[in-house]
PDB file of C-alpha atoms in Angstrom:
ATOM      1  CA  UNK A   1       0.000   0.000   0.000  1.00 46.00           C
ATOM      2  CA  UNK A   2       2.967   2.152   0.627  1.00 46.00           C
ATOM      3  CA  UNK A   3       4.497   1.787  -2.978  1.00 46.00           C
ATOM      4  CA  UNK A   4       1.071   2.311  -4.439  1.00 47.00           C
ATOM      5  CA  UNK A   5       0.940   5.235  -2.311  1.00 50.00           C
ATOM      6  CA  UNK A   6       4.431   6.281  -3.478  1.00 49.00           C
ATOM      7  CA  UNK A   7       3.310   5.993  -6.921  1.00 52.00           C
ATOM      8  CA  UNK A   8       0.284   8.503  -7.257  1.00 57.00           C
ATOM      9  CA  UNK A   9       0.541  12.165  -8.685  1.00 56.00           C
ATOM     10  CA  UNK A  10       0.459  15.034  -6.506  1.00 62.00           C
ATOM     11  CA  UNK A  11      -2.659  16.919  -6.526  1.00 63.00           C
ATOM     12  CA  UNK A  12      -0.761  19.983  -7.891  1.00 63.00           C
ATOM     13  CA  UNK A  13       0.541  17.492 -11.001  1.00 71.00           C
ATOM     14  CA  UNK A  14      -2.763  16.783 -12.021  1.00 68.00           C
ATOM     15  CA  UNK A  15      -4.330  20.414 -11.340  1.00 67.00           C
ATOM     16  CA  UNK A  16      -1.300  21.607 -13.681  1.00 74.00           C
ATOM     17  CA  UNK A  17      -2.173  18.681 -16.518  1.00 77.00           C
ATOM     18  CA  UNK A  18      -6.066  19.690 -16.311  1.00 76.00           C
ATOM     19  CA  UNK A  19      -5.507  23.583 -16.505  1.00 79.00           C
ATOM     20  CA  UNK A  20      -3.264  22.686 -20.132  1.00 79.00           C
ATOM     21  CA  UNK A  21      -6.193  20.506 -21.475  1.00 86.00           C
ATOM     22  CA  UNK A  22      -8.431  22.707 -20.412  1.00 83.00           C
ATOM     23  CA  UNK A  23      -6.485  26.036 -22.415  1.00 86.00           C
ATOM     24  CA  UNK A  24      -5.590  23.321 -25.515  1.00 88.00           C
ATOM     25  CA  UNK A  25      -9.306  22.493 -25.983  1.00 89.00           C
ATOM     26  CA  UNK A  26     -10.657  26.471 -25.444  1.00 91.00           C
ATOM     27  CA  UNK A  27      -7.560  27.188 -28.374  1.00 90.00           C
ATOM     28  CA  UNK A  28      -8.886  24.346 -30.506  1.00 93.00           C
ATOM     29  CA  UNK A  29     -12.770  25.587 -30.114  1.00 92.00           C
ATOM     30  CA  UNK A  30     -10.950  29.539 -30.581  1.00 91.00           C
ATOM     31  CA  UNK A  31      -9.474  27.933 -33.978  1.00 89.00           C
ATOM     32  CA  UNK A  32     -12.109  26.431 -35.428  1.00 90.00           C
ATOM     33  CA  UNK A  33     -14.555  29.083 -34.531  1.00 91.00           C
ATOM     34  CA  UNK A  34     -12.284  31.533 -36.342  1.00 89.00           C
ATOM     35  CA  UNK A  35     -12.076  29.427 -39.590  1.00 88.00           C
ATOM     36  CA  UNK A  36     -15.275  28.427 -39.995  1.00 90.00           C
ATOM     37  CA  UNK A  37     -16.604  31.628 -41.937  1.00 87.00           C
ATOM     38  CA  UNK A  38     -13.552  30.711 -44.043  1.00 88.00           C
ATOM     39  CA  UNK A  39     -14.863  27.183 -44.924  1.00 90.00           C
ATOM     40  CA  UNK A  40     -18.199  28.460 -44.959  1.00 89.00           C
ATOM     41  CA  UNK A  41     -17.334  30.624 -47.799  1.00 89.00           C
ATOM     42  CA  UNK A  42     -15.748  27.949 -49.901  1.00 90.00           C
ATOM     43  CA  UNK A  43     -18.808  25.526 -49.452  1.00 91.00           C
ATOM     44  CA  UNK A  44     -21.087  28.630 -50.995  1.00 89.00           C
ATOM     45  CA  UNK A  45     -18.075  29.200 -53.502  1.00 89.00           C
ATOM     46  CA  UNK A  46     -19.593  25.804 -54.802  1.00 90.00           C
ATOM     47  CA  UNK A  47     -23.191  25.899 -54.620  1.00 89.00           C
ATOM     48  CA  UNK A  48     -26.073  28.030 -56.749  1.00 88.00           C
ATOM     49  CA  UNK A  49     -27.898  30.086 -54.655  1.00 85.00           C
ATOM     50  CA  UNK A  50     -30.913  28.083 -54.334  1.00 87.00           C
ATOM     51  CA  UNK A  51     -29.023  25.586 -52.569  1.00 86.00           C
ATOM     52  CA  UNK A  52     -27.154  28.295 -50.359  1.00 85.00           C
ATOM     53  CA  UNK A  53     -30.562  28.936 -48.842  1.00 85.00           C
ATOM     54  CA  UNK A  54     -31.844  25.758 -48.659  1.00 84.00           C
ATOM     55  CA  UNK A  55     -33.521  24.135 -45.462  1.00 84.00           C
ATOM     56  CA  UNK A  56     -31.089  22.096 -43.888  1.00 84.00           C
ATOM     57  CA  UNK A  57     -28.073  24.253 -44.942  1.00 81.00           C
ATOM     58  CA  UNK A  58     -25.614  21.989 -47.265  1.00 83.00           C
ATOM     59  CA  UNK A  59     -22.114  21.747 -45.222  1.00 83.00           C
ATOM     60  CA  UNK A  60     -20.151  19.921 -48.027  1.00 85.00           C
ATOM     61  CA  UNK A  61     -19.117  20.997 -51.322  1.00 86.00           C
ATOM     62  CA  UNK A  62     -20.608  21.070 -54.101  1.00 84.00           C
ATOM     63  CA  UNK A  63     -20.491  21.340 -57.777  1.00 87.00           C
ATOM     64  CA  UNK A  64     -20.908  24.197 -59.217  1.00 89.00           C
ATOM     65  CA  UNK A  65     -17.631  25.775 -58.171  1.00 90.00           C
ATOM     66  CA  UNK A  66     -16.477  25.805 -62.217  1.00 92.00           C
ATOM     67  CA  UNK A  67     -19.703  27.137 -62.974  1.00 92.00           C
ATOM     68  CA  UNK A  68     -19.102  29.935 -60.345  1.00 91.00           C
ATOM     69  CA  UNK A  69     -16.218  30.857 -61.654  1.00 92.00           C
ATOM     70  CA  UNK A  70     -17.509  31.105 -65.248  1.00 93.00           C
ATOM     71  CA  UNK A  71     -19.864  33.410 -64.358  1.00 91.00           C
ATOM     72  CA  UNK A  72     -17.259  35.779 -62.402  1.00 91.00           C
ATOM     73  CA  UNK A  73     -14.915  35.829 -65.493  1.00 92.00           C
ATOM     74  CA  UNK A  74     -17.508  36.700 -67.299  1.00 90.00           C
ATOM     75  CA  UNK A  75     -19.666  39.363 -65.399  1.00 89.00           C
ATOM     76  CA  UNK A  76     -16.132  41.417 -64.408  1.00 89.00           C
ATOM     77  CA  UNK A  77     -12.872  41.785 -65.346  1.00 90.00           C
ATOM     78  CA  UNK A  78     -11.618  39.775 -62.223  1.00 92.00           C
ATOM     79  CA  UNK A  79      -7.865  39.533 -63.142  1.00 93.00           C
ATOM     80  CA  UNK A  80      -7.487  43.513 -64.336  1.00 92.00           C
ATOM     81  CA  UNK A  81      -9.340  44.492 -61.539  1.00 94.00           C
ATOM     82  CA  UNK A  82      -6.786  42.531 -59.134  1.00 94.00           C
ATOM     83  CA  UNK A  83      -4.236  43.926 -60.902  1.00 95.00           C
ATOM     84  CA  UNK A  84      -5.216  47.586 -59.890  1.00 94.00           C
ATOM     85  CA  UNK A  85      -5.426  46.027 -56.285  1.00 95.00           C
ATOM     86  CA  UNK A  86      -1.982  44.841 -55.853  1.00 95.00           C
ATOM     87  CA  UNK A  87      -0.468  47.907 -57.855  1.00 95.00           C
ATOM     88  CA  UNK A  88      -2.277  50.055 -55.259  1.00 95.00           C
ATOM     89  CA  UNK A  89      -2.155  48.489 -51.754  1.00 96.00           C
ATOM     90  CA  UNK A  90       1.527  46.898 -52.708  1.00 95.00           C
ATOM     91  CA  UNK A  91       2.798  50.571 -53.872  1.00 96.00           C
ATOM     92  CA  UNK A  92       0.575  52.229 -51.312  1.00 97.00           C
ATOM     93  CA  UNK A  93       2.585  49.751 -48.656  1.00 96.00           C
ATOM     94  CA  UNK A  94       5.833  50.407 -49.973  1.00 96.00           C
ATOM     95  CA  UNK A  95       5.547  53.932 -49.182  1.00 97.00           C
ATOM     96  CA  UNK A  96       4.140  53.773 -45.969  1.00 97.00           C
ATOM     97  CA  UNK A  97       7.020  51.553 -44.683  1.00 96.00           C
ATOM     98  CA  UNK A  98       9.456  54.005 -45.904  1.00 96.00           C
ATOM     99  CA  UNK A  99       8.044  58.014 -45.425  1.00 96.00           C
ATOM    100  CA  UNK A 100       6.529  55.976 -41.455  1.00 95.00           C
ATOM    101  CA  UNK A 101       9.719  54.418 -40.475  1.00 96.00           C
ATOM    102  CA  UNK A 102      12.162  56.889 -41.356  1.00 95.00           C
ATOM    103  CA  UNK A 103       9.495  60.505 -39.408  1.00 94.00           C
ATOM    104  CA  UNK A 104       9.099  57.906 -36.746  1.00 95.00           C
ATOM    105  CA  UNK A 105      12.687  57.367 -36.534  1.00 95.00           C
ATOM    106  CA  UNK A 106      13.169  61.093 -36.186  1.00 94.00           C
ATOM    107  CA  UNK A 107      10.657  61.282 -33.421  1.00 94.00           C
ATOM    108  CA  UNK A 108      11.665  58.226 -31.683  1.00 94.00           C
ATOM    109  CA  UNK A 109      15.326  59.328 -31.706  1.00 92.00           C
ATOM    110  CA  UNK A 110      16.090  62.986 -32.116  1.00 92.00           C
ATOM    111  CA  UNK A 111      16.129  65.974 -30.459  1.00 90.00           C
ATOM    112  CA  UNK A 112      14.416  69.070 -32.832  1.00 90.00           C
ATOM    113  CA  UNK A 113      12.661  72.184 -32.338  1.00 92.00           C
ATOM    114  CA  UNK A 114       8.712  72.245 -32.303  1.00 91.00           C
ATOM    115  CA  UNK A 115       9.030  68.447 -31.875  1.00 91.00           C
ATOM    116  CA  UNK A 116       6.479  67.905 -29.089  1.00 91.00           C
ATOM    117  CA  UNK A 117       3.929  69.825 -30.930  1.00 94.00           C
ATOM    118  CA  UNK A 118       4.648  68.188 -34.119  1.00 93.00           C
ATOM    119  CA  UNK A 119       3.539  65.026 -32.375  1.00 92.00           C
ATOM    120  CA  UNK A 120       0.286  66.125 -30.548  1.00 92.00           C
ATOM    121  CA  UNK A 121      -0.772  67.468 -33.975  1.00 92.00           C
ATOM    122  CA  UNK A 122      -0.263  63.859 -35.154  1.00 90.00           C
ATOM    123  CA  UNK A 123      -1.635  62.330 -32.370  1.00 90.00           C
ATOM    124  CA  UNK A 124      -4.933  64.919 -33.396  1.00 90.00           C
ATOM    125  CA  UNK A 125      -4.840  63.835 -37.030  1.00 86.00           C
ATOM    126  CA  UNK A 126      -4.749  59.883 -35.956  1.00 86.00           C
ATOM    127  CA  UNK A 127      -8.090  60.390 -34.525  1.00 87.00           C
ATOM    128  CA  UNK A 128      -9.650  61.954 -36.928  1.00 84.00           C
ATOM    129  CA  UNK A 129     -11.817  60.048 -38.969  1.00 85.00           C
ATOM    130  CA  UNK A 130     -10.466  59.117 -42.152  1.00 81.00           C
ATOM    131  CA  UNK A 131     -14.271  59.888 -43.628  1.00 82.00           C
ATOM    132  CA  UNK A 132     -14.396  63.335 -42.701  1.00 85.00           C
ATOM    133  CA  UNK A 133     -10.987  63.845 -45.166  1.00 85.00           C
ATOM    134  CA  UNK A 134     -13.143  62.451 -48.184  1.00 88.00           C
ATOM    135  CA  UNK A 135     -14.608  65.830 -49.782  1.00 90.00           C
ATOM    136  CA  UNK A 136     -11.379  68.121 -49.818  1.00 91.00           C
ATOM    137  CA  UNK A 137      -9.236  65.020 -50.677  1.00 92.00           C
ATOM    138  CA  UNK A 138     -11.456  64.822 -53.492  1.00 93.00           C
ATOM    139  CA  UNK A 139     -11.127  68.442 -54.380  1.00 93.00           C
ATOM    140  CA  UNK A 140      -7.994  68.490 -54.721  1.00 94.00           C
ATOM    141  CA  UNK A 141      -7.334  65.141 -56.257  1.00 93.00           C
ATOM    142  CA  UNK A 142      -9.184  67.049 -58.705  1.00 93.00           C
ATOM    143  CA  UNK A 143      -7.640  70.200 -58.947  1.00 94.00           C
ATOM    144  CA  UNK A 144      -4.202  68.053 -59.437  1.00 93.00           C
ATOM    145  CA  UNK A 145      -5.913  66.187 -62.218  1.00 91.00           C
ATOM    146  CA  UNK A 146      -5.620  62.423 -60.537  1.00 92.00           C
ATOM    147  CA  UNK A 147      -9.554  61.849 -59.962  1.00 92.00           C
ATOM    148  CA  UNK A 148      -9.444  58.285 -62.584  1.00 89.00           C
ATOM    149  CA  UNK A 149      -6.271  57.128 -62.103  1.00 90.00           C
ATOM    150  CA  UNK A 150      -4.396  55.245 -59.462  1.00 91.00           C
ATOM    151  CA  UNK A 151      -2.511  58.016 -58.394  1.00 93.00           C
ATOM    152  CA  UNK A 152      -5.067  59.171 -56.507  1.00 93.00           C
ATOM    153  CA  UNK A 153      -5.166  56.177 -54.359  1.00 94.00           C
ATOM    154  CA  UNK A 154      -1.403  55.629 -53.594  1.00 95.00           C
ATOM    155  CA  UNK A 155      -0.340  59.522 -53.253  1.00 94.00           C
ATOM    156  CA  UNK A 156      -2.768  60.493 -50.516  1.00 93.00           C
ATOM    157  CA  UNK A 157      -2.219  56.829 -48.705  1.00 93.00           C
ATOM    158  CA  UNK A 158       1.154  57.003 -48.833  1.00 93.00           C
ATOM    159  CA  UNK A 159       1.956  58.103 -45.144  1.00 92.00           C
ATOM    160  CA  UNK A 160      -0.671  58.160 -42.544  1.00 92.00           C
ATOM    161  CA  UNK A 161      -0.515  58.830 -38.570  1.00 92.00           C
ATOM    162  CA  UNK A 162      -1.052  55.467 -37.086  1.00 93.00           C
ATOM    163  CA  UNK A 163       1.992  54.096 -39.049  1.00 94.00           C
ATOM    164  CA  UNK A 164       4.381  56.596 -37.614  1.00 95.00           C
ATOM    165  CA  UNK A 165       2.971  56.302 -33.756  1.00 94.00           C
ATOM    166  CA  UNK A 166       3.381  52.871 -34.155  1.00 94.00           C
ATOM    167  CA  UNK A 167       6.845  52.578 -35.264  1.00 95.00           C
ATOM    168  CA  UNK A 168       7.897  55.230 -32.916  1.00 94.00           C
ATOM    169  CA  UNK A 169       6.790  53.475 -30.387  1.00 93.00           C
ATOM    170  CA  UNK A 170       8.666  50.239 -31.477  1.00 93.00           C
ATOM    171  CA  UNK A 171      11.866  52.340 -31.848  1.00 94.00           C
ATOM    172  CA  UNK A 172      11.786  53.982 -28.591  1.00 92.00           C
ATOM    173  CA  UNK A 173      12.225  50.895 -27.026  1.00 88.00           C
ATOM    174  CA  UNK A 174      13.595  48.509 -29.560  1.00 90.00           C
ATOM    175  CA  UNK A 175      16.904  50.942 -30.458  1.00 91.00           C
ATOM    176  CA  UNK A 176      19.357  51.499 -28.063  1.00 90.00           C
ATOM    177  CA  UNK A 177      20.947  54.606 -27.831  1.00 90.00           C
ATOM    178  CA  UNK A 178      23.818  53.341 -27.375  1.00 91.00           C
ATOM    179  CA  UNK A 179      23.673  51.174 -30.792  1.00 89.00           C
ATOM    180  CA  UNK A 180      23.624  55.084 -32.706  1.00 92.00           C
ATOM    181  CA  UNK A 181      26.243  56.771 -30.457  1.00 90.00           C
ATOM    182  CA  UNK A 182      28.443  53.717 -31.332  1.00 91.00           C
ATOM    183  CA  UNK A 183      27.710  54.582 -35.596  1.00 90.00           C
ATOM    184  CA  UNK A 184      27.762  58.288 -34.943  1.00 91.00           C
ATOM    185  CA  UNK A 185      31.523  57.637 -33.690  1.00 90.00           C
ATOM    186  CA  UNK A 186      32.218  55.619 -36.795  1.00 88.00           C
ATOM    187  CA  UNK A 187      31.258  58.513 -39.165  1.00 88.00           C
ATOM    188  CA  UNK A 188      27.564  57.345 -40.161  1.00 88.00           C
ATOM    189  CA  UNK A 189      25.431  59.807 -41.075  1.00 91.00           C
ATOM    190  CA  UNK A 190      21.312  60.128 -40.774  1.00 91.00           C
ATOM    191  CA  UNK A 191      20.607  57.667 -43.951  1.00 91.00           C
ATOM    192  CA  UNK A 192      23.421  55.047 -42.637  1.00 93.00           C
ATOM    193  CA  UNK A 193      22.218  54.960 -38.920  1.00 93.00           C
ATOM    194  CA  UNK A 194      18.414  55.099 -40.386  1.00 93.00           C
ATOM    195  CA  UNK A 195      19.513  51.901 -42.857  1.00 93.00           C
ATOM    196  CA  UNK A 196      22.400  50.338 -41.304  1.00 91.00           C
ATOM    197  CA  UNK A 197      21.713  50.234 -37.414  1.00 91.00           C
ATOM    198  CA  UNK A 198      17.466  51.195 -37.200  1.00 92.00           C
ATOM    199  CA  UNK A 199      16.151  48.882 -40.100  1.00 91.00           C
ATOM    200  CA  UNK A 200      17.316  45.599 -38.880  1.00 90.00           C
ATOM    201  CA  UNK A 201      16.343  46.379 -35.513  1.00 90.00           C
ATOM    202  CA  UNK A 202      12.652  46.978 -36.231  1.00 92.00           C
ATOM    203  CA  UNK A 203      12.001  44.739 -38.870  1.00 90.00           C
ATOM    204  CA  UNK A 204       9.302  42.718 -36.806  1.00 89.00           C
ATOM    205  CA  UNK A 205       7.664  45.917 -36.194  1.00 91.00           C
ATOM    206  CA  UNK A 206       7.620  46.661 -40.158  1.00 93.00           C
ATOM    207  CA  UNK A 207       6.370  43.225 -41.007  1.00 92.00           C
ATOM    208  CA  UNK A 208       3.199  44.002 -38.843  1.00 92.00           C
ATOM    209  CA  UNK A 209       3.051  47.803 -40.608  1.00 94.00           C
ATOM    210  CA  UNK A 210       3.158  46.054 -43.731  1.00 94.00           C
ATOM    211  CA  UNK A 211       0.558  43.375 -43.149  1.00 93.00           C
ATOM    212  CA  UNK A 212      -1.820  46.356 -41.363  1.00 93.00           C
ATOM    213  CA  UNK A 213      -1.288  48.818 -44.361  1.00 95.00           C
ATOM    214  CA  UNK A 214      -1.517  46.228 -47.172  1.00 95.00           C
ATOM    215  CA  UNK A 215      -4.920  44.559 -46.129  1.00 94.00           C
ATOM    216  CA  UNK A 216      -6.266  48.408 -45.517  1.00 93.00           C
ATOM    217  CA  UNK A 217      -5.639  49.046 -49.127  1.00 95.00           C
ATOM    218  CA  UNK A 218      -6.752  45.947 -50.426  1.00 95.00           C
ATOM    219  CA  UNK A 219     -10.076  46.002 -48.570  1.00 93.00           C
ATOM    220  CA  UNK A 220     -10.625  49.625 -49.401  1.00 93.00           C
ATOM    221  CA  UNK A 221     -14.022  50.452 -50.790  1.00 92.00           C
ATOM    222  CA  UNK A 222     -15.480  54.012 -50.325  1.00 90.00           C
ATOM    223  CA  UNK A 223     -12.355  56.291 -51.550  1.00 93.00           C
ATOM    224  CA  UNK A 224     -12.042  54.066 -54.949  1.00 93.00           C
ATOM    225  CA  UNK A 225     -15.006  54.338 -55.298  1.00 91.00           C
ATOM    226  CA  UNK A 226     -15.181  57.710 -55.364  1.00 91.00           C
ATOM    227  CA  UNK A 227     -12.085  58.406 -56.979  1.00 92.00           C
ATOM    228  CA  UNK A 228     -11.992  56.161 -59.714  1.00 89.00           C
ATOM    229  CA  UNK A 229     -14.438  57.065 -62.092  1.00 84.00           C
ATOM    230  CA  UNK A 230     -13.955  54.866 -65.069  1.00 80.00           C
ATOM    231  CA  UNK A 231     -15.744  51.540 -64.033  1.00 76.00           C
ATOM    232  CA  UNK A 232     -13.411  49.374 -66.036  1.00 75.00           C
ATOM    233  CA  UNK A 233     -10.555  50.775 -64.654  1.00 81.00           C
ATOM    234  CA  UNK A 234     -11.438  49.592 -60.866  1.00 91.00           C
ATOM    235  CA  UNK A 235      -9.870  48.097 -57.699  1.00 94.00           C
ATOM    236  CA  UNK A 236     -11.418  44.544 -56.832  1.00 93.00           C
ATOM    237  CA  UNK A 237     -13.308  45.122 -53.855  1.00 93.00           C
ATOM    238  CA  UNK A 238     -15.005  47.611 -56.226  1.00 92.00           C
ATOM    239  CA  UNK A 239     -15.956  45.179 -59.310  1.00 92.00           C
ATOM    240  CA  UNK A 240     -16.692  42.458 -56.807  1.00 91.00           C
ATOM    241  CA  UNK A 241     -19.614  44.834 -55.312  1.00 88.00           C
ATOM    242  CA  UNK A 242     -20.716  45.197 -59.356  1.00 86.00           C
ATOM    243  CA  UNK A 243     -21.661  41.611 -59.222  1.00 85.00           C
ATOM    244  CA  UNK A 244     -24.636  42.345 -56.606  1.00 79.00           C
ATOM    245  CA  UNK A 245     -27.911  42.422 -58.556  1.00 66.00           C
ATOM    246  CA  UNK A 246     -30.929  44.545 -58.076  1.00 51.00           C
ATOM    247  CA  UNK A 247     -34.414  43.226 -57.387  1.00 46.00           C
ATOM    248  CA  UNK A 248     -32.798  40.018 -55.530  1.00 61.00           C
ATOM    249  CA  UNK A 249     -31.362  38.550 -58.537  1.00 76.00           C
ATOM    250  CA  UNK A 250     -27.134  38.340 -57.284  1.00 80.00           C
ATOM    251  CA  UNK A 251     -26.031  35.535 -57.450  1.00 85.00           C
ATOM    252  CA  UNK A 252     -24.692  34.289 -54.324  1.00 86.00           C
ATOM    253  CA  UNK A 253     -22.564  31.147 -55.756  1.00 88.00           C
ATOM    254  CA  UNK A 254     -20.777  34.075 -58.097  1.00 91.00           C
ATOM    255  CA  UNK A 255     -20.235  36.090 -55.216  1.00 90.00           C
ATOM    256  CA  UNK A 256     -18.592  34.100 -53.104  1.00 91.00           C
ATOM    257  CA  UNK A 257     -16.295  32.660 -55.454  1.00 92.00           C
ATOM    258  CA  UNK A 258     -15.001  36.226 -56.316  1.00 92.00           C
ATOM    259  CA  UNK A 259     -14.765  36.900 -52.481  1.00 91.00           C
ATOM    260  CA  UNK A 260     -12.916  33.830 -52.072  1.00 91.00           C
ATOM    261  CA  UNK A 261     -10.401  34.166 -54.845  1.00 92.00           C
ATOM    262  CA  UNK A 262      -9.665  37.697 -53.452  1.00 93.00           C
ATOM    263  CA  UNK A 263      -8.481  36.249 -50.305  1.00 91.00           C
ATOM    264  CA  UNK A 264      -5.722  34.798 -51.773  1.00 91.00           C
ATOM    265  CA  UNK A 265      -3.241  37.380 -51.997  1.00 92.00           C
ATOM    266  CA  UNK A 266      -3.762  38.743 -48.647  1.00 91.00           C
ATOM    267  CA  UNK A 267      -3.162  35.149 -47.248  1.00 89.00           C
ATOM    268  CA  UNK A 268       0.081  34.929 -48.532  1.00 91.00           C
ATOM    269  CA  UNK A 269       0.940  38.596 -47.586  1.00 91.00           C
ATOM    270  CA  UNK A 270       0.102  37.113 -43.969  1.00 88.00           C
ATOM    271  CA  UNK A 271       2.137  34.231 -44.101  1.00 87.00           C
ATOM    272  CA  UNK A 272       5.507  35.696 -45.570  1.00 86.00           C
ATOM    273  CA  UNK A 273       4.827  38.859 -42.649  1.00 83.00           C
ATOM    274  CA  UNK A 274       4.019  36.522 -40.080  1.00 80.00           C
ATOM    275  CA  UNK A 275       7.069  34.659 -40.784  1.00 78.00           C
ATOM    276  CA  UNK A 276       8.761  37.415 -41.062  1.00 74.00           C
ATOM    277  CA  UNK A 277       8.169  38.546 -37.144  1.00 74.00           C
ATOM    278  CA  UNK A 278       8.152  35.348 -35.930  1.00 70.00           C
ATOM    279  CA  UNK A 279      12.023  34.574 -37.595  1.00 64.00           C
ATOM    280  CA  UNK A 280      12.806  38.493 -36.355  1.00 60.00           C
ATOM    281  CA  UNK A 281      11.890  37.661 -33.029  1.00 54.00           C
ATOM    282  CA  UNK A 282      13.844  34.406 -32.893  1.00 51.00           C
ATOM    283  CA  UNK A 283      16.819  35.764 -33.926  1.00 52.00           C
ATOM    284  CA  UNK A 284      15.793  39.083 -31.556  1.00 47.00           C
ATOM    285  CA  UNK A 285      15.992  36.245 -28.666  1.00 41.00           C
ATOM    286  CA  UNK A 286      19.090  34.314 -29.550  1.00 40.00           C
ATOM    287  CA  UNK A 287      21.190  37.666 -29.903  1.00 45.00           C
TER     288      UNK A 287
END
């Protein structure tokens, strides 16, 4: 009785073992909560509409997913329109990274005149709603002659206020002082310690920039809208919304596929960002 005594867990063993099953099953319920509009919208990316409102709702593919597609090929002009997309929200990124990291780098790291009211007037414009900038962006993407082209999607998008208080932020606390006294000493300038000593430092905190500002731009609606008058020469969230008919006639099955397909590039943005911090932060924790 003693060695089967001996042998038994301590309660504080088998509290500790319960607690992790207990947090692994409430992750596995969190994951497949989260991706079930995802398969949801490839089981209607195969179905006609009829049968996406039928009684009992159909939970396993169907046919019609060629058929689907058809139909979006031929109702918009899917792959120009996703063209425009990833010209805008990759060039629109691009720029963000670049005019965001290197005023943030200033205000994370540099002494100036007028600094501390540079920021609260940033701070002001970051709550502003972007909404309330429509009409005089408007006019004077107008007055410059843009309103139709992409230009007037990238150029006003290509630094914003959030971008910058987020990287300064990151920098305050992710570059040492010490790491730009060090570069000052061996001659660099602003450019080198911006490139050479801040960039590699704050990559993880560029990856998530990047990931933030591309899907804004891809999911963008109301300003290209707007802007871009000529309806063949439209973003895709734009020609998707074409495809909704009036008097109850869209077709669902159509929809969805387009939806679906326009998913695509903003998974793999995820994936090569999300590796991106995760490798960062590895090698951030080795070092």
């Amino acid at each position: 009785m003693a060695f089967l005594h001996g042998t038994r867990r301590p309660k504080g063993i088998r509290a500790t073992r319960s607690r992790g099953i207990g947090l692994h099953a409430t992750l596995i319920l969190g994951v497949l909560l989260s991706a079930f509009p995802f398969y949801w919208a490839v089981i209607m990316s195969t179905h006609t509409t009829s049968e996406i409102f039928s009684y009992p709702p159909k939970l396993l593919p169907g046919s019609h997913f060629l058929e689907n597609l058809r139909s979006l090929f031929d109702n918009i002009d899917f792959f120009g329109s996703m063209f425009n997309s990833v010209l805008v929200a990759g060039s629109v990124t691009f720029l963000v990274l670049l005019f965001d990291s290197l005023a943030a780098f200033v205000f994370a790291k540099f002494r100036f005149p007028g600094k501390n009211v540079l920021f609260a007037l940033l701070m002001v414009i970051f709550m502003v709603p972007a909404q309330l900038a429509a009409i005089p962006q408007f006019v004077i993407m107008a007055k410059l002659g843009w309103i139709g082209s992409m230009t007037a999607l990238i150029v006003p998008a290509a630094a914003n206020a959030f971008g910058i208080f987020w990287m300064r932020q990151y920098m305050k606390s992710a570059i040492h002082d010490e790491l730009l006294d060090a570069s000052r000493i061996d001659g660099a300038n602003f450019l080198r310690q911006y490139w050479h000593v801040a960039l590699p430092v704050v990559r993880p905190g560029l990856a998530f920039l990047g990931i933030f500002t591309f899907m804004g731009q891809w999911n963008d609606y109301a300003w290209p809208l707007i802007a871009l008058t000529n309806p063949n020469n439209v973003t895709l969230q734009v020609a998707l919304s074409q495809l909704n008919g009036t008097h109850g006639t869209t077709d669902y099955g159509m929809v969805m596929t387009g939806a679906l397909l326009a998913l695509i590039p903003l998974l793999i943005v995820f994936a090569v960002g999300a590796k991106q911090i995760i490798g960062d932060l590895g090698k951030g924790a080795i070092r």
